[in-house]
Amino acid sequence: MAKLTSHLLREVHPAQCFDEAALLRYAAAHVEGFPAPLAGFAVRQFGHGQSNPTFCLECAAQGAVKRYVLRKKPPGVILQSAHAVEREFEVLKALGVHTDVPVPRVFCLCTDASIIGTPFYIMEYLEGWIYSDNKLPGVSPQKRKAIYIAAAKTLAALHSVDVDSIGLQKFGRRDNYCKRQVERWERQYLASTGEGKPDRYQPMLDLAGWLKQHIPKDDSSGASGTGLVHGDFRVDNLVFHPEEDRVIGVLDWELSTLGNQMCDLAYSCLPYIVDLTLEEKKSYGGFEHVGNPEGIPPLPEYLAAYCSAAGKPWPVADWKFCVAFSLFRGASIYAGIYHRFILGNASGGDSAKYAGKRANILVDRAWEFINRRTVLPERPPLVSQQKLVDEKENPYLMKGQGKFVPSQKVSELRNKLIKFMEDHIYPMENEFYKLALSNARWTIHPQEENLKEAAKREGLWNLWIPFDSAARARELLFGGNNCVSDGNSNDLLLGAGLSNLEYGHLCEIMGRSVWAPQIFNCGAPDTGNMEVLLRYGTKEQQEKWLIPLLEGKIRSGFAMTEPQVASSDATNIECSITRQGEYYIINGKKWWTSGAMDPRCKILIVMGKTDFTAPKHKQQSMILVDINTPGVHIKRPLLVFGFDDAPHGHAEIIFDNVRVPAKNILLGEGRGFEIAQGRLGPGRLHHCMRLIGAAERGMDMMVERALKRRAFGKMIAEHGSFLSDLAKCRIEVEQARLLVLEAADQLDRLGNKRARGIIAMAKVAAPNMALNVLDRAMQVHGAGGLSSDTVLSHLWATARTLRIADGPDEVHLGTIAKLEVRRARM
């Protein structure tokens, strides 16, 4: 049965009580944003789980209740190396800061046992569904499948983490993992049984002997299949979103380490092997024995979903060992729980009294599994991507059609967008260019604001906002409502609830004109800056800056690149952000700050260093700077192949002792890289989407020109060289489009971190494709193609800029190559 997290709470067990006043003093001093003053403080205990005692801290303040979770070592005598909350904190912090693996945010670790009796840490409270019964009773078949596939993909995400890049390279030894683990759990079993303790079970000792004789061949080197493992990954250690079939939190990291990931996968598959419900029965076989509950995928399909998402080989070779080891380890854990129950310090309540029986059941099932002739098919089943991904998870899919076919909702928006471009944007381009080339070029064309209002009326406003980013702002600003601006019920501030893939079909249309994105409030750098505020801004920051940006009343700039260093390596940045009391003082020189020349630009997001001595990826921070702050000096507009892109512009800016309130810091000091990773996915993929549209317009103009111009006795469209070039253009556009849409799809499903390879490919492919196509279009136009009489030269200049402005090709190629090398080593 599923229960919400809050429904698992009960009064604190007398044996688990501690000094709540001491805890409150500690939390108030060490938890960032801890509410004050408090009107009330209560501690309750989670009844779910058998290991480290876990508590809910309820803090009442200003008419609301803020919840935190505390996890601590149990009191009394415990086994050596067990209940290491310090390691739990370490892995949760690394994953939360550097990856998209869904984990609760951790706030602080206390190793001082004098506070509440044992070490503990405090983390974020997650309200969601926990499915304590792996058979998922009372859940629809469709939802059961979605839950299991979501679990498989979450484990795949965890196993895809590069531990070296997130500081967990010393989280465990990589060699002889299986050998050491068998020996460890054998010792722990022996320490929990015999000699005045619960009786030992001889088949358990025999199982240890079998495992020692069947250690995987590559275990000694740790070269294959070794990485981060959870150690206790199962459905009831996952928190699912209250309304969606996706994991929002992986819990209970006590057994996490570096080790054999196939053993971790096998442990998650134990419901297929064994049923630990305690009714007397002839066999305790799992789903494979009694049949899968309707909707739960068969074991091969579950494994195929994992292998597909993680890029792992089919695990048939060592599957018998991996499952037997998982059952062996589970038996040792249950024996320890039963021993603690006898001593009176088990945290799982009355259910702990059955742990001894469960241990012996697991041993019996291990021997049954070992004695099977075959345990897995030789090859994975052919499971289509459509079958693995529930349509509810991918709302852009139309039933019976491919995953890149836009839904009816997106098709309708696309048609409206095309019509708007034809009726309003294209006819105004010459007028916009005339103003941009005049002495008044740094002013706004009066018709632009009229077009914005028209776009709002058509529901074509803020279409870029991903639904997950909108959800946070909706909750923070509007209490969960999809708030609208004053005076216009159709002006949805938080967009149309589109995925990145859905938006890709629309963004492409906007890319056909350099003027279009800003008309729909979908232009850079505003979209990236709004994304930062949506994901990371405080309520105050959002109210002051995000809402005016969402409404289109102001514009913004992003100040990162510096002329004196290679800014493609952000660790080189020299701009300083120094704390002085309740302010930060900013000093530095930035250039290519796009948007800063616009008279509507009111806010800059500045990236600089708050601590030059910290680890290199913890030195940088981002801070909000009002462009009118004393000391902000805009020196000049920079030209891009002769275009100054007025009135938008690209500015060189000097920050001379700029004094900014400390509350303007985004997310906290040293978290600039973390923010950048969140910003770089969706925003930078938008450029690729727009480049597809730019290339399509170039092709349209190319064909139109060829059908009207005659050279050497026939129409240009009849020349073989033109036809060859046109065919190449179509091939290259379609290739790039599919790559960009696939990148958007992976961004939706896997997140920025795991989609970084395909996003890097799109960032290299799209600009180079657009340059090739636009160059051919310019060639067909002859000398006119090089002039400003058509949009081709401006589109080409923009595309060429993105081979650097969007991160140099060399950086993206390096990312792709490193991932390939890593894949080859797996």
GROMACS .gro file of N, CA, C and O in nm, residues 619-697:
model
  316
  619GLN      N    1   3.498   2.819  -0.638
  619GLN     CA    2   3.540   2.958  -0.622
  619GLN      C    3   3.437   3.055  -0.677
  619GLN      O    4   3.425   3.167  -0.630
  620GLN      N    5   3.360   3.011  -0.778
  620GLN     CA    6   3.274   3.101  -0.853
  620GLN      C    7   3.135   3.114  -0.788
  620GLN      O    8   3.081   3.018  -0.734
  621SER      N    9   3.080   3.232  -0.800
  621SER     CA   10   2.944   3.258  -0.754
  621SER      C   11   2.874   3.344  -0.859
  621SER      O   12   2.937   3.407  -0.944
  622MET      N   13   2.742   3.345  -0.852
  622MET     CA   14   2.663   3.434  -0.937
  622MET      C   15   2.584   3.529  -0.849
  622MET      O   16   2.533   3.489  -0.743
  623ILE      N   17   2.574   3.653  -0.895
  623ILE     CA   18   2.507   3.755  -0.815
  623ILE      C   19   2.427   3.847  -0.906
  623ILE      O   20   2.465   3.871  -1.022
  624LEU      N   21   2.315   3.897  -0.855
  624LEU     CA   22   2.229   3.989  -0.929
  624LEU      C   23   2.277   4.132  -0.908
  624LEU      O   24   2.297   4.175  -0.794
  625VAL      N   25   2.293   4.204  -1.018
  625VAL     CA   26   2.341   4.342  -1.012
  625VAL      C   27   2.247   4.432  -1.090
  625VAL      O   28   2.228   4.414  -1.211
  626ASP      N   29   2.188   4.527  -1.021
  626ASP     CA   30   2.108   4.630  -1.088
  626ASP      C   31   2.202   4.710  -1.179
  626ASP      O   32   2.306   4.760  -1.135
  627ILE      N   33   2.167   4.721  -1.307
  627ILE     CA   34   2.256   4.783  -1.403
  627ILE      C   35   2.280   4.931  -1.372
  627ILE      O   36   2.379   4.990  -1.417
  628ASN      N   37   2.192   4.991  -1.293
  628ASN     CA   38   2.207   5.132  -1.257
  628ASN      C   39   2.285   5.153  -1.128
  628ASN      O   40   2.296   5.266  -1.079
  629THR      N   41   2.343   5.047  -1.074
  629THR     CA   42   2.423   5.059  -0.952
  629THR      C   43   2.549   5.141  -0.980
  629THR      O   44   2.615   5.119  -1.083
  630PRO      N   45   2.585   5.233  -0.893
  630PRO     CA   46   2.710   5.310  -0.911
  630PRO      C   47   2.829   5.217  -0.928
  630PRO      O   48   2.843   5.118  -0.856
  631GLY      N   49   2.913   5.249  -1.026
  631GLY     CA   50   3.031   5.167  -1.052
  631GLY      C   51   3.016   5.075  -1.170
  631GLY      O   52   3.113   5.015  -1.216
  632VAL      N   53   2.893   5.059  -1.222
  632VAL     CA   54   2.870   4.980  -1.343
  632VAL      C   55   2.885   5.074  -1.463
  632VAL      O   56   2.803   5.163  -1.484
  633HIS      N   57   2.991   5.055  -1.540
  633HIS     CA   58   3.022   5.144  -1.652
  633HIS      C   59   3.016   5.065  -1.783
  633HIS      O   60   3.099   4.976  -1.807
  634ILE      N   61   2.920   5.097  -1.867
  634ILE     CA   62   2.911   5.034  -1.999
  634ILE      C   63   3.001   5.113  -2.093
  634ILE      O   64   2.976   5.230  -2.123
  635LYS      N   65   3.109   5.050  -2.140
  635LYS     CA   66   3.213   5.120  -2.214
  635LYS      C   67   3.181   5.134  -2.363
  635LYS      O   68   3.200   5.241  -2.421
  636ARG      N   69   3.131   5.024  -2.425
  636ARG     CA   70   3.109   5.031  -2.569
  636ARG      C   71   3.029   4.909  -2.615
  636ARG      O   72   3.030   4.805  -2.550
  637PRO      N   73   2.962   4.922  -2.731
  637PRO     CA   74   2.903   4.805  -2.793
  637PRO      C   75   3.008   4.735  -2.879
  637PRO      O   76   3.093   4.801  -2.941
  638LEU      N   77   3.005   4.603  -2.884
  638LEU     CA   78   3.098   4.526  -2.966
  638LEU      C   79   3.028   4.485  -3.095
  638LEU      O   80   2.907   4.460  -3.098
  639LEU      N   81   3.105   4.476  -3.203
  639LEU     CA   82   3.049   4.443  -3.334
  639LEU      C   83   3.073   4.296  -3.366
  639LEU      O   84   3.180   4.241  -3.337
  640VAL      N   85   2.974   4.231  -3.429
  640VAL     CA   86   2.984   4.093  -3.474
  640VAL      C   87   2.983   4.095  -3.626
  640VAL      O   88   2.878   4.114  -3.688
  641PHE      N   89   3.102   4.080  -3.688
  641PHE     CA   90   3.113   4.091  -3.834
  641PHE      C   91   3.046   4.219  -3.884
  641PHE      O   92   2.977   4.219  -3.986
  642GLY      N   93   3.062   4.326  -3.810
  642GLY     CA   94   3.006   4.454  -3.850
  642GLY      C   95   2.867   4.482  -3.798
  642GLY      O   96   2.820   4.595  -3.806
  643PHE      N   97   2.798   4.381  -3.742
  643PHE     CA   98   2.664   4.401  -3.686
  643PHE      C   99   2.678   4.435  -3.537
  643PHE      O  100   2.747   4.364  -3.463
  644ASP      N  101   2.611   4.543  -3.495
  644ASP     CA  102   2.612   4.572  -3.351
  644ASP      C  103   2.485   4.520  -3.282
  644ASP      O  104   2.470   4.533  -3.161
  645ASP      N  105   2.396   4.459  -3.361
  645ASP     CA  106   2.273   4.398  -3.309
  645ASP      C  107   2.192   4.494  -3.224
  645ASP      O  108   2.129   4.455  -3.124
  646ALA      N  109   2.193   4.623  -3.262
  646ALA     CA  110   2.111   4.721  -3.192
  646ALA      C  111   1.962   4.688  -3.212
  646ALA      O  112   1.923   4.636  -3.316
  647PRO      N  113   1.879   4.715  -3.110
  647PRO     CA  114   1.910   4.780  -2.983
  647PRO      C  115   1.953   4.683  -2.872
  647PRO      O  116   1.971   4.724  -2.758
  648HIS      N  117   1.968   4.556  -2.907
  648HIS     CA  118   2.003   4.453  -2.809
  648HIS      C  119   2.149   4.472  -2.765
  648HIS      O  120   2.177   4.503  -2.649
  649GLY      N  121   2.240   4.455  -2.857
  649GLY     CA  122   2.380   4.487  -2.834
  649GLY      C  123   2.458   4.388  -2.749
  649GLY      O  124   2.402   4.305  -2.679
  650HIS      N  125   2.591   4.399  -2.761
  650HIS     CA  126   2.684   4.317  -2.684
  650HIS      C  127   2.784   4.413  -2.621
  650HIS      O  128   2.865   4.476  -2.691
  651ALA      N  129   2.781   4.425  -2.491
  651ALA     CA  130   2.853   4.534  -2.424
  651ALA      C  131   2.984   4.489  -2.359
  651ALA      O  132   2.997   4.375  -2.313
  652GLU      N  133   3.078   4.584  -2.356
  652GLU     CA  134   3.194   4.572  -2.268
  652GLU      C  135   3.162   4.656  -2.143
  652GLU      O  136   3.122   4.771  -2.154
  653ILE      N  137   3.178   4.594  -2.025
  653ILE     CA  138   3.136   4.658  -1.900
  653ILE      C  139   3.250   4.654  -1.799
  653ILE      O  140   3.317   4.552  -1.782
  654ILE      N  141   3.270   4.767  -1.730
  654ILE     CA  142   3.363   4.773  -1.618
  654ILE      C  143   3.283   4.775  -1.488
  654ILE      O  144   3.187   4.852  -1.473
  655PHE      N  145   3.321   4.688  -1.394
  655PHE     CA  146   3.262   4.689  -1.260
  655PHE      C  147   3.367   4.744  -1.165
  655PHE      O  148   3.469   4.680  -1.137
  656ASP      N  149   3.344   4.866  -1.119
  656ASP     CA  150   3.443   4.937  -1.037
  656ASP      C  151   3.386   4.960  -0.896
  656ASP      O  152   3.306   5.050  -0.873
  657ASN      N  153   3.425   4.872  -0.803
  657ASN     CA  154   3.377   4.880  -0.665
  657ASN      C  155   3.225   4.888  -0.660
  657ASN      O  156   3.168   4.973  -0.590
  658VAL      N  157   3.162   4.801  -0.733
  658VAL     CA  158   3.015   4.796  -0.737
  658VAL      C  159   2.964   4.732  -0.609
  658VAL      O  160   3.000   4.619  -0.576
  659ARG      N  161   2.880   4.804  -0.536
  659ARG     CA  162   2.834   4.761  -0.403
  659ARG      C  163   2.692   4.705  -0.417
  659ARG      O  164   2.599   4.775  -0.453
  660VAL      N  165   2.678   4.575  -0.387
  660VAL     CA  166   2.552   4.503  -0.408
  660VAL      C  167   2.508   4.438  -0.277
  660VAL      O  168   2.592   4.379  -0.207
  661PRO      N  169   2.380   4.444  -0.241
  661PRO     CA  170   2.334   4.378  -0.118
  661PRO      C  171   2.366   4.228  -0.118
  661PRO      O  172   2.356   4.161  -0.221
  662ALA      N  173   2.404   4.177  -0.003
  662ALA     CA  174   2.441   4.036   0.009
  662ALA      C  175   2.325   3.944  -0.029
  662ALA      O  176   2.348   3.832  -0.077
  663LYS      N  177   2.202   3.990  -0.012
  663LYS     CA  178   2.086   3.907  -0.045
  663LYS      C  179   2.072   3.883  -0.195
  663LYS      O  180   1.991   3.801  -0.238
  664ASN      N  181   2.153   3.953  -0.276
  664ASN     CA  182   2.148   3.936  -0.421
  664ASN      C  183   2.226   3.814  -0.469
  664ASN      O  184   2.219   3.779  -0.586
  665ILE      N  185   2.301   3.749  -0.380
  665ILE     CA  186   2.376   3.630  -0.419
  665ILE      C  187   2.277   3.520  -0.457
  665ILE      O  188   2.172   3.504  -0.395
  666LEU      N  189   2.311   3.445  -0.559
  666LEU     CA  190   2.223   3.338  -0.606
  666LEU      C  191   2.267   3.204  -0.548
  666LEU      O  192   2.380   3.160  -0.569
  667LEU      N  193   2.181   3.144  -0.471
  667LEU     CA  194   2.197   3.009  -0.414
  667LEU      C  195   2.303   3.000  -0.305
  667LEU      O  196   2.300   2.911  -0.224
  668GLY      N  197   2.397   3.093  -0.301
  668GLY     CA  198   2.501   3.091  -0.199
  668GLY      C  199   2.639   3.100  -0.262
  668GLY      O  200   2.657   3.077  -0.382
  669GLU      N  201   2.738   3.134  -0.181
  669GLU     CA  202   2.874   3.145  -0.231
  669GLU      C  203   2.926   3.010  -0.280
  669GLU      O  204   2.895   2.906  -0.222
  670GLY      N  205   3.004   3.016  -0.387
  670GLY     CA  206   3.069   2.896  -0.438
  670GLY      C  207   2.981   2.804  -0.520
  670GLY      O  208   3.021   2.693  -0.553
  671ARG      N  209   2.861   2.849  -0.556
  671ARG     CA  210   2.769   2.762  -0.627
  671ARG      C  211   2.744   2.809  -0.771
  671ARG      O  212   2.646   2.772  -0.834
  672GLY      N  213   2.838   2.889  -0.822
  672GLY     CA  214   2.823   2.940  -0.958
  672GLY      C  215   2.825   2.830  -1.063
  672GLY      O  216   2.747   2.833  -1.158
  673PHE      N  217   2.915   2.732  -1.047
  673PHE     CA  218   2.921   2.623  -1.144
  673PHE      C  219   2.794   2.540  -1.140
  673PHE      O  220   2.743   2.494  -1.243
  674GLU      N  221   2.744   2.518  -1.020
  674GLU     CA  222   2.619   2.442  -1.006
  674GLU      C  223   2.506   2.511  -1.081
  674GLU      O  224   2.427   2.447  -1.152
  675ILE      N  225   2.496   2.643  -1.067
  675ILE     CA  226   2.393   2.718  -1.138
  675ILE      C  227   2.416   2.711  -1.288
  675ILE      O  228   2.323   2.693  -1.367
  676ALA      N  229   2.543   2.725  -1.328
  676ALA     CA  230   2.575   2.723  -1.471
  676ALA      C  231   2.532   2.592  -1.535
  676ALA      O  232   2.481   2.590  -1.647
  677GLN      N  233   2.550   2.481  -1.464
  677GLN     CA  234   2.510   2.352  -1.520
  677GLN      C  235   2.359   2.346  -1.540
  677GLN      O  236   2.311   2.290  -1.638
  678GLY      N  237   2.284   2.403  -1.447
  678GLY     CA  238   2.139   2.408  -1.464
  678GLY      C  239   2.097   2.499  -1.576
  678GLY      O  240   1.998   2.474  -1.645
  679ARG      N  241   2.174   2.607  -1.597
  679ARG     CA  242   2.140   2.706  -1.700
  679ARG      C  243   2.179   2.659  -1.840
  679ARG      O  244   2.113   2.692  -1.938
  680LEU      N  245   2.288   2.580  -1.850
  680LEU     CA  246   2.345   2.553  -1.981
  680LEU      C  247   2.262   2.456  -2.064
  680LEU      O  248   2.275   2.453  -2.185
  681GLY      N  249   2.180   2.373  -2.001
  681GLY     CA  250   2.104   2.275  -2.078
  681GLY      C  251   1.997   2.337  -2.164
  681GLY      O  252   2.016   2.358  -2.285
  682PRO      N  253   1.882   2.371  -2.105
  682PRO     CA  254   1.771   2.421  -2.187
  682PRO      C  255   1.806   2.546  -2.267
  682PRO      O  256   1.783   2.552  -2.387
  683GLY      N  257   1.867   2.647  -2.202
  683GLY     CA  258   1.892   2.774  -2.269
  683GLY      C  259   1.981   2.761  -2.390
  683GLY      O  260   1.955   2.818  -2.496
  684ARG      N  261   2.087   2.683  -2.376
  684ARG     CA  262   2.180   2.671  -2.488
  684ARG      C  263   2.126   2.579  -2.597
  684ARG      O  264   2.164   2.592  -2.713
  685LEU      N  265   2.039   2.487  -2.562
  685LEU     CA  266   1.977   2.404  -2.665
  685LEU      C  267   1.881   2.487  -2.749
  685LEU      O  268   1.856   2.455  -2.866
  686HIS      N  269   1.826   2.595  -2.691
  686HIS     CA  270   1.739   2.684  -2.767
  686HIS      C  271   1.811   2.740  -2.889
  686HIS      O  272   1.751   2.755  -2.996
  687HIS      N  273   1.939   2.774  -2.875
  687HIS     CA  274   2.015   2.825  -2.989
  687HIS      C  275   2.015   2.722  -3.103
  687HIS      O  276   2.000   2.758  -3.220
  688CYS      N  277   2.034   2.596  -3.068
  688CYS     CA  278   2.036   2.491  -3.171
  688CYS      C  279   1.900   2.481  -3.240
  688CYS      O  280   1.893   2.464  -3.362
  689MET      N  281   1.795   2.490  -3.162
  689MET     CA  282   1.661   2.485  -3.220
  689MET      C  283   1.639   2.600  -3.318
  689MET      O  284   1.586   2.581  -3.429
  690ARG      N  285   1.681   2.720  -3.276
  690ARG     CA  286   1.662   2.837  -3.363
  690ARG      C  287   1.746   2.825  -3.491
  690ARG      O  288   1.704   2.873  -3.597
  691LEU      N  289   1.862   2.764  -3.482
  691LEU     CA  290   1.947   2.750  -3.600
  691LEU      C  291   1.882   2.660  -3.706
  691LEU      O  292   1.907   2.679  -3.825
  692ILE      N  293   1.804   2.564  -3.664
  692ILE     CA  294   1.730   2.482  -3.761
  692ILE      C  295   1.636   2.572  -3.841
  692ILE      O  296   1.627   2.562  -3.964
  693GLY      N  297   1.566   2.661  -3.770
  693GLY     CA  298   1.476   2.755  -3.837
  693GLY      C  299   1.550   2.850  -3.930
  693GLY      O  300   1.502   2.880  -4.041
  694ALA      N  301   1.667   2.899  -3.886
  694ALA     CA  302   1.746   2.989  -3.970
  694ALA      C  303   1.788   2.918  -4.100
  694ALA      O  304   1.783   2.977  -4.209
  695ALA      N  305   1.829   2.791  -4.086
  695ALA     CA  306   1.869   2.716  -4.206
  695ALA      C  307   1.749   2.691  -4.298
  695ALA      O  308   1.762   2.699  -4.421
  696GLU      N  309   1.634   2.662  -4.240
  696GLU     CA  310   1.514   2.641  -4.322
  696GLU      C  311   1.480   2.768  -4.400
  696GLU      O  312   1.442   2.762  -4.518
  697ARG      N  313   1.492   2.884  -4.336
  697ARG     CA  314   1.463   3.007  -4.409
  697ARG      C  315   1.566   3.029  -4.520
  697ARG      O  316   1.532   3.074  -4.630
   0.00000   0.00000   0.00000
